[in-house]
């Protein structure tokens, strides 16, 4: 009967997160979060163009939403359609729009997409300036934005191979977080990008943070962190040695190839 059909439809809806997000957006047209969730649903459903069109309409209705602006830039980058001009204009809008903490997660996604796609130097410069600008605009009034923008700048540079500059920003971020968990996360990220020496240096900074923290502020037992730090130190030291060996092997291969070419040339017809 109709009751059974309604029950089945409700169960189907509540079991489908994407459809739930679309219904939420339809019933809350003036909610940036609802509209952003709907756009993500379209992205998950394999319709990125529809996701972008949804955000464009939402931005026309709510032009002051930094959450929508940041996600729009992220989605355009995701599909490879983000131009330098559009990123510049979007960054300028974000500086003028009211701050929304959820915007930071959208900017993290944007940084990760740019790193995955190998961003243009202009894109990197725009993002670095935007993140520093957000920090300056808030003037320390939002601690999470202050420390997270340093982290995102380090993440951006680390993903592009600039380990020295990445370490500088990430070290600054950890000095504000004062969290062993955060430090170990940064160590893992640097190591994943192949920056083993900066990761080892960050591990030492994390160890110093651990020394200053009382047990009451630690998420796990102190001994657990100490064992993990010792394990990571050994692993990273091994990675550094192995990387040095690989570099020497490649250098030796290059020298051997040059010598062989030189010998062949000397033995050839004159």
Short mmCIF file of C-alpha atoms in Angstrom, two decimals:
data_model
loop_
_atom_site.label_atom_id
_atom_site.label_comp_id
_atom_site.label_asym_id
_atom_site.label_seq_id
_atom_site.Cartn_x
_atom_site.Cartn_y
_atom_site.Cartn_z
CA UNK A 1 0.00 0.00 0.00
CA UNK A 2 0.91 3.69 0.07
CA UNK A 3 2.37 3.41 3.60
CA UNK A 4 4.71 0.63 2.52
CA UNK A 5 5.77 2.64 -0.56
CA UNK A 6 6.43 5.74 1.55
CA UNK A 7 8.42 3.69 4.04
CA UNK A 8 10.49 2.16 1.24
CA UNK A 9 11.16 5.56 -0.32
CA UNK A 10 12.21 7.02 3.03
CA UNK A 11 14.56 4.12 3.70
CA UNK A 12 16.03 4.50 0.23
CA UNK A 13 16.53 8.24 0.74
CA UNK A 14 18.11 8.01 4.19
CA UNK A 15 20.39 5.23 3.01
CA UNK A 16 21.70 7.32 0.10
CA UNK A 17 23.90 10.14 1.38
CA UNK A 18 24.13 11.87 -2.00
CA UNK A 19 20.36 12.02 -2.40
CA UNK A 20 20.04 13.22 1.17
CA UNK A 21 22.42 16.10 0.46
CA UNK A 22 20.45 17.07 -2.65
CA UNK A 23 17.20 17.09 -0.68
CA UNK A 24 18.84 19.16 2.05
CA UNK A 25 19.93 21.75 -0.51
CA UNK A 26 16.49 21.86 -2.11
CA UNK A 27 14.80 22.51 1.22
CA UNK A 28 17.45 25.03 2.38
CA UNK A 29 18.17 27.23 -0.65
CA UNK A 30 19.79 30.00 1.44
CA UNK A 31 22.22 27.74 3.28
CA UNK A 32 25.80 27.83 1.90
CA UNK A 33 26.59 24.56 3.63
CA UNK A 34 23.57 22.82 2.13
CA UNK A 35 24.38 24.09 -1.37
CA UNK A 36 28.03 23.11 -0.97
CA UNK A 37 26.99 19.63 0.14
CA UNK A 38 24.76 19.29 -2.91
CA UNK A 39 27.64 20.25 -5.20
CA UNK A 40 29.80 17.60 -3.55
CA UNK A 41 27.01 15.08 -4.08
CA UNK A 42 26.98 15.83 -7.81
CA UNK A 43 30.76 15.44 -7.84
CA UNK A 44 30.49 12.05 -6.11
CA UNK A 45 27.84 11.04 -8.63
CA UNK A 46 30.32 11.65 -11.45
CA UNK A 47 28.78 14.91 -12.69
CA UNK A 48 31.46 17.60 -12.06
CA UNK A 49 29.97 20.04 -14.58
CA UNK A 50 26.65 19.94 -12.75
CA UNK A 51 28.48 20.41 -9.44
CA UNK A 52 30.19 23.54 -10.75
CA UNK A 53 26.96 24.87 -12.24
CA UNK A 54 25.25 24.32 -8.88
CA UNK A 55 27.93 26.36 -7.09
CA UNK A 56 27.74 29.11 -9.70
CA UNK A 57 24.01 29.46 -9.08
CA UNK A 58 24.52 29.35 -5.32
CA UNK A 59 27.13 32.12 -5.58
CA UNK A 60 24.71 34.27 -7.56
CA UNK A 61 22.22 33.84 -4.71
CA UNK A 62 24.80 34.21 -1.91
CA UNK A 63 27.75 36.22 -3.30
CA UNK A 64 29.25 36.88 0.15
CA UNK A 65 29.84 33.22 1.03
CA UNK A 66 33.55 32.42 1.37
CA UNK A 67 32.63 28.74 1.76
CA UNK A 68 31.01 28.68 -1.68
CA UNK A 69 33.80 30.70 -3.29
CA UNK A 70 36.56 28.46 -1.94
CA UNK A 71 34.76 25.29 -2.95
CA UNK A 72 34.04 26.70 -6.39
CA UNK A 73 37.78 27.26 -6.92
CA UNK A 74 38.52 23.76 -5.63
CA UNK A 75 35.98 22.15 -7.95
CA UNK A 76 37.26 24.08 -10.98
CA UNK A 77 40.80 22.94 -10.17
CA UNK A 78 39.55 19.36 -9.74
CA UNK A 79 38.30 19.24 -13.33
CA UNK A 80 41.34 21.10 -14.69
CA UNK A 81 39.41 24.26 -15.58
CA UNK A 82 40.84 26.78 -13.10
CA UNK A 83 42.60 29.61 -14.92
CA UNK A 84 45.11 32.00 -13.38
CA UNK A 85 42.67 34.88 -13.88
CA UNK A 86 39.84 33.02 -12.16
CA UNK A 87 42.05 32.02 -9.23
CA UNK A 88 43.21 35.63 -8.86
CA UNK A 89 39.65 36.94 -8.86
CA UNK A 90 38.52 34.23 -6.45
CA UNK A 91 41.37 35.01 -4.05
CA UNK A 92 40.43 38.69 -4.10
CA UNK A 93 36.79 37.83 -3.30
CA UNK A 94 37.82 35.58 -0.43
CA UNK A 95 39.80 38.42 1.14
CA UNK A 96 36.66 40.60 1.07
CA UNK A 97 34.13 37.99 2.20
CA UNK A 98 33.30 37.21 5.85
CA UNK A 99 35.51 34.48 7.28
CA UNK A 100 34.05 30.97 7.48
CA UNK A 101 36.11 28.31 9.28
CA UNK A 102 34.87 25.62 6.88
CA UNK A 103 36.50 27.60 4.08
CA UNK A 104 39.87 26.36 5.39
CA UNK A 105 39.00 22.75 4.54
CA UNK A 106 38.01 23.79 1.03
CA UNK A 107 41.37 25.57 0.67
CA UNK A 108 43.14 22.39 1.85
CA UNK A 109 41.36 20.46 -0.88
CA UNK A 110 42.37 23.15 -3.39
CA UNK A 111 46.03 22.89 -2.32
CA UNK A 112 45.93 19.09 -2.63
CA UNK A 113 44.37 19.27 -6.10
CA UNK A 114 46.91 21.85 -7.26
CA UNK A 115 49.77 19.70 -5.98
CA UNK A 116 48.36 16.62 -7.69
CA UNK A 117 48.09 18.45 -10.99
CA UNK A 118 51.45 20.26 -10.80
CA UNK A 119 50.33 23.89 -10.45
CA UNK A 120 51.59 26.75 -12.54
CA UNK A 121 54.09 29.00 -10.72
CA UNK A 122 51.48 31.78 -10.86
CA UNK A 123 48.95 29.55 -9.08
CA UNK A 124 51.44 28.87 -6.32
CA UNK A 125 52.20 32.58 -5.88
CA UNK A 126 48.49 33.44 -5.75
CA UNK A 127 47.78 30.74 -3.15
CA UNK A 128 50.74 31.71 -0.98
CA UNK A 129 49.64 35.35 -1.03
CA UNK A 130 46.02 34.41 -0.30
CA UNK A 131 46.91 32.28 2.72
CA UNK A 132 49.23 34.96 4.11
CA UNK A 133 46.53 37.57 3.42
CA UNK A 134 43.87 35.63 5.33
CA UNK A 135 46.24 35.41 8.27
CA UNK A 136 47.02 39.14 8.13
CA UNK A 137 43.37 40.14 7.72
CA UNK A 138 42.31 38.23 10.83
CA UNK A 139 45.27 39.57 12.86
CA UNK A 140 45.28 36.61 15.23
CA UNK A 141 41.57 36.89 16.08
CA UNK A 142 40.95 33.34 14.82
CA UNK A 143 43.77 31.10 16.13
CA UNK A 144 42.75 28.12 14.00
CA UNK A 145 43.11 30.20 10.82
CA UNK A 146 46.45 31.60 11.96
CA UNK A 147 48.08 28.20 12.43
CA UNK A 148 46.23 26.38 9.64
CA UNK A 149 47.25 28.87 6.95
CA UNK A 150 50.90 28.23 7.87
CA UNK A 151 50.21 24.51 7.54
CA UNK A 152 48.56 24.93 4.12
CA UNK A 153 51.48 27.01 2.84
CA UNK A 154 53.85 24.26 3.97
CA UNK A 155 51.65 21.58 2.40
CA UNK A 156 51.60 23.46 -0.91
CA UNK A 157 55.38 23.88 -1.02
CA UNK A 158 56.09 20.34 0.18
CA UNK A 159 53.94 18.87 -2.57
CA UNK A 160 55.95 20.82 -5.13
CA UNK A 161 59.34 19.69 -3.88
CA UNK A 162 60.45 22.84 -2.08
CA UNK A 163 61.36 21.06 1.14
CA UNK A 164 63.36 23.90 2.74
CA UNK A 165 60.59 26.50 2.43
CA UNK A 166 57.95 23.91 3.28
CA UNK A 167 59.77 23.08 6.50
CA UNK A 168 59.91 26.75 7.47
CA UNK A 169 56.13 27.15 7.25
CA UNK A 170 55.36 23.76 8.80
CA UNK A 171 57.71 24.43 11.70
CA UNK A 172 55.90 27.70 12.30
CA UNK A 173 52.57 25.87 12.19
CA UNK A 174 53.70 23.32 14.78
CA UNK A 175 54.97 26.09 17.04
CA UNK A 176 51.39 27.39 17.15
CA UNK A 177 49.68 23.99 17.41
CA UNK A 178 51.98 22.68 20.16
CA UNK A 179 50.53 19.23 19.51
CA UNK A 180 52.48 15.98 19.23
CA UNK A 181 49.73 14.47 17.07
CA UNK A 182 49.99 17.38 14.64
CA UNK A 183 53.77 17.10 14.59
CA UNK A 184 53.65 13.40 13.73
CA UNK A 185 51.09 14.09 11.01
CA UNK A 186 53.45 16.66 9.47
CA UNK A 187 56.35 14.20 9.74
CA UNK A 188 54.30 11.64 7.81
CA UNK A 189 53.33 14.16 5.15
CA UNK A 190 56.94 15.28 4.58
CA UNK A 191 58.13 11.68 4.38
CA UNK A 192 55.35 10.81 1.91
CA UNK A 193 56.65 13.60 -0.32
CA UNK A 194 60.17 12.19 -0.06
CA UNK A 195 61.57 14.94 2.20
CA UNK A 196 63.24 12.62 4.70
CA UNK A 197 65.70 15.03 6.33
CA UNK A 198 63.05 17.74 6.93
CA UNK A 199 60.79 14.99 8.27
CA UNK A 200 63.53 13.94 10.69
CA UNK A 201 63.99 17.56 11.78
CA UNK A 202 60.25 17.87 12.30
CA UNK A 203 60.29 14.69 14.34
CA UNK A 204 62.84 16.28 16.66
CA UNK A 205 60.64 19.36 17.01
CA UNK A 206 57.72 17.06 17.84
CA UNK A 207 59.82 15.34 20.48
CA UNK A 208 60.55 18.71 22.08
CA UNK A 209 56.82 19.50 22.06
CA UNK A 210 56.19 16.18 23.83
CA UNK A 211 58.68 17.11 26.53
CA UNK A 212 56.79 20.31 27.32
CA UNK A 213 53.31 18.79 27.42
CA UNK A 214 51.81 17.47 30.67
CA UNK A 215 50.29 14.00 30.53
CA UNK A 216 46.81 15.50 30.91
CA UNK A 217 47.10 17.18 27.49
CA UNK A 218 48.30 14.13 25.60
CA UNK A 219 45.88 12.09 23.52
CA UNK A 220 47.76 8.85 24.26
CA UNK A 221 50.18 7.51 26.81
CA UNK A 222 53.53 9.33 26.82
CA UNK A 223 55.37 6.02 26.39
CA UNK A 224 53.36 5.36 23.22
CA UNK A 225 54.54 8.63 21.68
CA UNK A 226 58.11 7.96 22.77
CA UNK A 227 58.10 4.53 21.10
CA UNK A 228 56.55 5.95 17.93
CA UNK A 229 59.11 8.75 17.75
CA UNK A 230 61.96 6.25 18.20
CA UNK A 231 60.52 4.00 15.49
CA UNK A 232 60.06 6.88 13.05
CA UNK A 233 63.57 8.17 13.75
CA UNK A 234 65.06 4.81 12.76
CA UNK A 235 62.86 4.56 9.68
CA UNK A 236 63.70 8.07 8.49
CA UNK A 237 67.42 7.59 9.07
CA UNK A 238 67.26 4.43 6.94
CA UNK A 239 65.32 6.33 4.26
CA UNK A 240 67.98 9.06 4.19
CA UNK A 241 70.76 6.48 3.77
CA UNK A 242 68.85 4.64 1.02
CA UNK A 243 68.11 7.88 -0.81
CA UNK A 244 71.79 8.83 -0.69
CA UNK A 245 72.74 5.44 -2.10
CA UNK A 246 70.23 5.77 -4.92
CA UNK A 247 71.62 9.21 -5.76
CA UNK A 248 75.18 7.81 -5.83
CA UNK A 249 74.09 4.86 -7.97
CA UNK A 250 72.48 7.21 -10.49
CA UNK A 251 75.62 9.37 -10.47
CA UNK A 252 77.78 6.30 -11.06
CA UNK A 253 75.51 5.24 -13.94
CA UNK A 254 75.91 8.67 -15.49
CA UNK A 255 79.70 8.59 -15.19
CA UNK A 256 79.85 5.07 -16.63
CA UNK A 257 77.68 6.06 -19.57
CA UNK A 258 79.88 9.11 -20.23
CA UNK A 259 83.06 6.99 -20.09
CA UNK A 260 81.59 4.38 -22.42
CA UNK A 261 80.60 7.07 -24.92
CA UNK A 262 84.05 8.61 -24.69
CA UNK A 263 85.74 5.22 -25.27
CA UNK A 264 83.45 4.47 -28.22
CA UNK A 265 84.27 7.85 -29.72
CA UNK A 266 88.00 7.29 -29.32
CA UNK A 267 87.81 3.85 -30.99
CA UNK A 268 85.67 5.00 -33.84
CA UNK A 269 86.84 5.87 -37.37
CA UNK A 270 89.04 8.96 -37.62
#
